[in-house]
Amino acid sequence: MSNKLPSPVFIPKSVTDETLAVPATQGKHILEPFKSAAQGSGTYILEDCEVDNKCEVHRTEADLWTCLQGEVEFEVGGEMIDPYERMHADGSKDIFEVRSAPGNIRGATNYLLHPGDLLFIPAGVPHAHRTQGTARMYFTKIPQPEVPLEDVPGWKGNES
């Protein structure tokens, strides 16, 4: 009997430094070698350039964000305005993620992350991030108990 377990992944600081030394490109990207090394674990370095993300709630996972470069503003908490279930490319619903348009959180707390700052966002908590320039962040998805859809702040039972 052979158990095929994933291998540990070690990424030395020198590789992180080399990755962050490359000039940023416009848009939102998950950077290599971190994307491949994560092997589906949900740990990445994200590069955002002048973005204003949709508001979202993850119902089965928390986000742990670490700012590596630049500044990024987060809106966290409060209540989503006009939320909807995220749709996959094939047209099916992602029943574990709820979204709304950028800026559609009422009563959120704002956090401005600088290099070295961390932000933990539990499952079920509305959040969005934006940046005027370039920000590079390391984030990890952490499994958590499922938050019922009716407990998502702002959800009113709409099935749109």
mmCIF file of N, CA, C and O in Angstrom, residues 59-106:
data_model
loop_
_atom_site.group_PDB
_atom_site.id
_atom_site.type_symbol
_atom_site.label_atom_id
_atom_site.label_comp_id
_atom_site.label_asym_id
_atom_site.label_seq_id
_atom_site.Cartn_x
_atom_site.Cartn_y
_atom_site.Cartn_z
ATOM 1 N N ARG A 59 -17.931 31.585 2.513
ATOM 2 C CA ARG A 59 -18.751 30.915 3.525
ATOM 3 C C ARG A 59 -18.046 29.746 4.202
ATOM 4 O O ARG A 59 -18.511 29.266 5.240
ATOM 5 N N THR A 60 -16.923 29.260 3.638
ATOM 6 C CA THR A 60 -16.255 28.087 4.219
ATOM 7 C C THR A 60 -14.762 28.292 4.451
ATOM 8 O O THR A 60 -14.059 27.332 4.740
ATOM 9 N N GLU A 61 -14.294 29.519 4.308
ATOM 10 C CA GLU A 61 -12.868 29.762 4.513
ATOM 11 C C GLU A 61 -12.624 31.197 4.951
ATOM 12 O O GLU A 61 -13.375 32.108 4.602
ATOM 13 N N ALA A 62 -11.571 31.357 5.732
ATOM 14 C CA ALA A 62 -11.100 32.671 6.141
ATOM 15 C C ALA A 62 -9.957 33.073 5.227
ATOM 16 O O ALA A 62 -9.350 32.228 4.568
ATOM 17 N N ASP A 63 -9.662 34.364 5.178
ATOM 18 C CA ASP A 63 -8.503 34.886 4.447
ATOM 19 C C ASP A 63 -7.522 35.466 5.453
ATOM 20 O O ASP A 63 -7.921 36.223 6.335
ATOM 21 N N LEU A 64 -6.247 35.134 5.288
ATOM 22 C CA LEU A 64 -5.178 35.764 6.057
ATOM 23 C C LEU A 64 -4.302 36.501 5.054
ATOM 24 O O LEU A 64 -3.666 35.881 4.204
ATOM 25 N N TRP A 65 -4.310 37.839 5.123
ATOM 26 C CA TRP A 65 -3.583 38.692 4.189
ATOM 27 C C TRP A 65 -2.350 39.272 4.861
ATOM 28 O O TRP A 65 -2.417 39.724 6.000
ATOM 29 N N THR A 66 -1.231 39.299 4.122
ATOM 30 C CA THR A 66 -0.015 39.976 4.549
ATOM 31 C C THR A 66 0.403 40.904 3.422
ATOM 32 O O THR A 66 0.598 40.457 2.288
ATOM 33 N N CYS A 67 0.531 42.186 3.718
ATOM 34 C CA CYS A 67 0.991 43.148 2.710
ATOM 35 C C CYS A 67 2.511 43.048 2.597
ATOM 36 O O CYS A 67 3.217 43.120 3.603
ATOM 37 N N LEU A 68 3.000 42.851 1.383
ATOM 38 C CA LEU A 68 4.438 42.744 1.131
ATOM 39 C C LEU A 68 5.021 44.017 0.528
ATOM 40 O O LEU A 68 6.152 44.391 0.835
ATOM 41 N N GLN A 69 4.267 44.640 -0.377
ATOM 42 C CA GLN A 69 4.725 45.868 -1.046
ATOM 43 C C GLN A 69 3.522 46.754 -1.283
ATOM 44 O O GLN A 69 2.411 46.273 -1.523
ATOM 45 N N GLY A 70 3.761 48.065 -1.251
ATOM 46 C CA GLY A 70 2.714 49.022 -1.571
ATOM 47 C C GLY A 70 1.738 49.221 -0.429
ATOM 48 O O GLY A 70 2.023 48.886 0.729
ATOM 49 N N GLU A 71 0.598 49.766 -0.769
ATOM 50 C CA GLU A 71 -0.490 49.983 0.184
ATOM 51 C C GLU A 71 -1.761 49.422 -0.423
ATOM 52 O O GLU A 71 -2.002 49.566 -1.621
ATOM 53 N N VAL A 72 -2.583 48.814 0.411
ATOM 54 C CA VAL A 72 -3.866 48.299 -0.050
ATOM 55 C C VAL A 72 -4.908 48.607 1.011
ATOM 56 O O VAL A 72 -4.660 48.465 2.204
ATOM 57 N N GLU A 73 -6.062 49.092 0.553
ATOM 58 C CA GLU A 73 -7.151 49.426 1.463
ATOM 59 C C GLU A 73 -8.176 48.298 1.453
ATOM 60 O O GLU A 73 -8.587 47.833 0.388
ATOM 61 N N PHE A 74 -8.568 47.874 2.630
ATOM 62 C CA PHE A 74 -9.613 46.862 2.793
ATOM 63 C C PHE A 74 -10.823 47.487 3.459
ATOM 64 O O PHE A 74 -10.688 48.317 4.360
ATOM 65 N N GLU A 75 -12.016 47.084 3.026
ATOM 66 C CA GLU A 75 -13.266 47.324 3.733
ATOM 67 C C GLU A 75 -13.658 45.976 4.315
ATOM 68 O O GLU A 75 -13.739 44.991 3.572
ATOM 69 N N VAL A 76 -13.906 45.922 5.626
ATOM 70 C CA VAL A 76 -14.194 44.644 6.272
ATOM 71 C C VAL A 76 -15.365 44.804 7.224
ATOM 72 O O VAL A 76 -15.434 45.770 7.990
ATOM 73 N N GLY A 77 -16.256 43.816 7.211
ATOM 74 C CA GLY A 77 -17.398 43.810 8.122
ATOM 75 C C GLY A 77 -18.585 44.519 7.508
ATOM 76 O O GLY A 77 -18.672 44.707 6.297
ATOM 77 N N GLY A 78 -19.505 44.921 8.344
ATOM 78 C CA GLY A 78 -20.697 45.601 7.874
ATOM 79 C C GLY A 78 -21.652 44.646 7.181
ATOM 80 O O GLY A 78 -21.707 43.451 7.483
ATOM 81 N N GLU A 79 -22.391 45.204 6.221
ATOM 82 C CA GLU A 79 -23.450 44.454 5.540
ATOM 83 C C GLU A 79 -23.355 44.696 4.035
ATOM 84 O O GLU A 79 -23.223 45.843 3.597
ATOM 85 N N MET A 80 -23.438 43.626 3.265
ATOM 86 C CA MET A 80 -23.395 43.747 1.805
ATOM 87 C C MET A 80 -24.702 44.330 1.291
ATOM 88 O O MET A 80 -25.774 44.067 1.844
ATOM 89 N N ILE A 81 -24.612 45.119 0.222
ATOM 90 C CA ILE A 81 -25.781 45.680 -0.447
ATOM 91 C C ILE A 81 -25.990 44.898 -1.740
ATOM 92 O O ILE A 81 -25.071 44.755 -2.544
ATOM 93 N N ASP A 82 -27.200 44.360 -1.933
ATOM 94 C CA ASP A 82 -27.556 43.590 -3.132
ATOM 95 C C ASP A 82 -26.601 42.435 -3.409
ATOM 96 O O ASP A 82 -26.054 42.303 -4.510
ATOM 97 N N PRO A 83 -26.380 41.539 -2.428
ATOM 98 C CA PRO A 83 -25.475 40.406 -2.658
ATOM 99 C C PRO A 83 -26.091 39.351 -3.583
ATOM 100 O O PRO A 83 -27.307 39.255 -3.719
ATOM 101 N N TYR A 84 -25.210 38.588 -4.202
ATOM 102 C CA TYR A 84 -25.621 37.490 -5.079
ATOM 103 C C TYR A 84 -24.592 36.376 -4.965
ATOM 104 O O TYR A 84 -23.450 36.608 -4.581
ATOM 105 N N GLU A 85 -25.004 35.135 -5.318
ATOM 106 C CA GLU A 85 -24.061 34.025 -5.313
ATOM 107 C C GLU A 85 -23.168 34.130 -6.541
ATOM 108 O O GLU A 85 -23.633 34.443 -7.639
ATOM 109 N N ARG A 86 -21.890 33.902 -6.327
ATOM 110 C CA ARG A 86 -20.910 33.951 -7.421
ATOM 111 C C ARG A 86 -21.233 32.866 -8.441
ATOM 112 O O ARG A 86 -21.643 31.762 -8.093
ATOM 113 N N MET A 87 -21.010 33.180 -9.714
ATOM 114 C CA MET A 87 -21.240 32.212 -10.782
ATOM 115 C C MET A 87 -19.904 31.732 -11.340
ATOM 116 O O MET A 87 -18.976 32.520 -11.513
ATOM 117 N N HIS A 88 -19.817 30.430 -11.605
ATOM 118 C CA HIS A 88 -18.643 29.854 -12.268
ATOM 119 C C HIS A 88 -18.726 30.139 -13.769
ATOM 120 O O HIS A 88 -19.790 30.482 -14.292
ATOM 121 N N ALA A 89 -17.616 29.957 -14.465
ATOM 122 C CA ALA A 89 -17.563 30.186 -15.912
ATOM 123 C C ALA A 89 -18.568 29.307 -16.658
ATOM 124 O O ALA A 89 -19.085 29.706 -17.703
ATOM 125 N N ASP A 90 -18.871 28.115 -16.111
ATOM 126 C CA ASP A 90 -19.808 27.215 -16.781
ATOM 127 C C ASP A 90 -21.270 27.555 -16.494
ATOM 128 O O ASP A 90 -22.175 26.849 -16.926
ATOM 129 N N GLY A 91 -21.524 28.633 -15.737
ATOM 130 C CA GLY A 91 -22.888 29.054 -15.446
ATOM 131 C C GLY A 91 -23.462 28.510 -14.143
ATOM 132 O O GLY A 91 -24.559 28.887 -13.751
ATOM 133 N N SER A 92 -22.738 27.628 -13.485
ATOM 134 C CA SER A 92 -23.230 27.087 -12.214
ATOM 135 C C SER A 92 -22.898 28.042 -11.070
ATOM 136 O O SER A 92 -21.952 28.824 -11.152
ATOM 137 N N LYS A 93 -23.697 27.969 -10.010
ATOM 138 C CA LYS A 93 -23.478 28.834 -8.850
ATOM 139 C C LYS A 93 -22.367 28.286 -7.967
ATOM 140 O O LYS A 93 -22.243 27.088 -7.774
ATOM 141 N N ASP A 94 -21.575 29.198 -7.421
ATOM 142 C CA ASP A 94 -20.607 28.861 -6.378
ATOM 143 C C ASP A 94 -21.333 29.132 -5.067
ATOM 144 O O ASP A 94 -21.425 30.272 -4.634
ATOM 145 N N ILE A 95 -21.873 28.095 -4.459
ATOM 146 C CA ILE A 95 -22.718 28.283 -3.282
ATOM 147 C C ILE A 95 -21.931 28.692 -2.044
ATOM 148 O O ILE A 95 -22.509 29.003 -1.014
ATOM 149 N N PHE A 96 -20.605 28.717 -2.145
ATOM 150 C CA PHE A 96 -19.783 29.059 -0.988
ATOM 151 C C PHE A 96 -19.190 30.462 -1.051
ATOM 152 O O PHE A 96 -18.430 30.849 -0.190
ATOM 153 N N GLU A 97 -19.526 31.243 -2.098
ATOM 154 C CA GLU A 97 -19.051 32.618 -2.165
ATOM 155 C C GLU A 97 -20.188 33.527 -2.589
ATOM 156 O O GLU A 97 -20.883 33.258 -3.561
ATOM 157 N N VAL A 98 -20.352 34.605 -1.842
ATOM 158 C CA VAL A 98 -21.362 35.620 -2.122
ATOM 159 C C VAL A 98 -20.626 36.900 -2.489
ATOM 160 O O VAL A 98 -19.602 37.227 -1.888
ATOM 161 N N ARG A 99 -21.144 37.623 -3.478
ATOM 162 C CA ARG A 99 -20.491 38.851 -3.936
ATOM 163 C C ARG A 99 -21.503 39.979 -4.059
ATOM 164 O O ARG A 99 -22.706 39.755 -4.108
ATOM 165 N N SER A 100 -20.970 41.195 -4.170
ATOM 166 C CA SER A 100 -21.750 42.366 -4.555
ATOM 167 C C SER A 100 -20.792 43.323 -5.267
ATOM 168 O O SER A 100 -19.581 43.103 -5.282
ATOM 169 N N ALA A 101 -21.339 44.367 -5.852
ATOM 170 C CA ALA A 101 -20.524 45.310 -6.640
ATOM 171 C C ALA A 101 -19.503 46.027 -5.757
ATOM 172 O O ALA A 101 -19.698 46.136 -4.542
ATOM 173 N N PRO A 102 -18.411 46.519 -6.355
ATOM 174 C CA PRO A 102 -17.440 47.305 -5.580
ATOM 175 C C PRO A 102 -18.138 48.449 -4.841
ATOM 176 O O PRO A 102 -19.027 49.093 -5.378
ATOM 177 N N GLY A 103 -17.735 48.650 -3.596
ATOM 178 C CA GLY A 103 -18.308 49.717 -2.786
ATOM 179 C C GLY A 103 -19.641 49.393 -2.155
ATOM 180 O O GLY A 103 -20.255 50.243 -1.515
ATOM 181 N N ASN A 104 -20.130 48.166 -2.327
ATOM 182 C CA ASN A 104 -21.449 47.799 -1.817
ATOM 183 C C ASN A 104 -21.395 47.126 -0.449
ATOM 184 O O ASN A 104 -21.951 46.053 -0.235
ATOM 185 N N ILE A 105 -20.707 47.763 0.482
ATOM 186 C CA ILE A 105 -20.728 47.323 1.883
ATOM 187 C C ILE A 105 -21.120 48.534 2.718
ATOM 188 O O ILE A 105 -20.507 49.598 2.608
ATOM 189 N N ARG A 106 -22.142 48.354 3.538
ATOM 190 C CA ARG A 106 -22.594 49.415 4.422
ATOM 191 C C ARG A 106 -22.066 49.133 5.831
ATOM 192 O O ARG A 106 -22.188 48.022 6.329
#
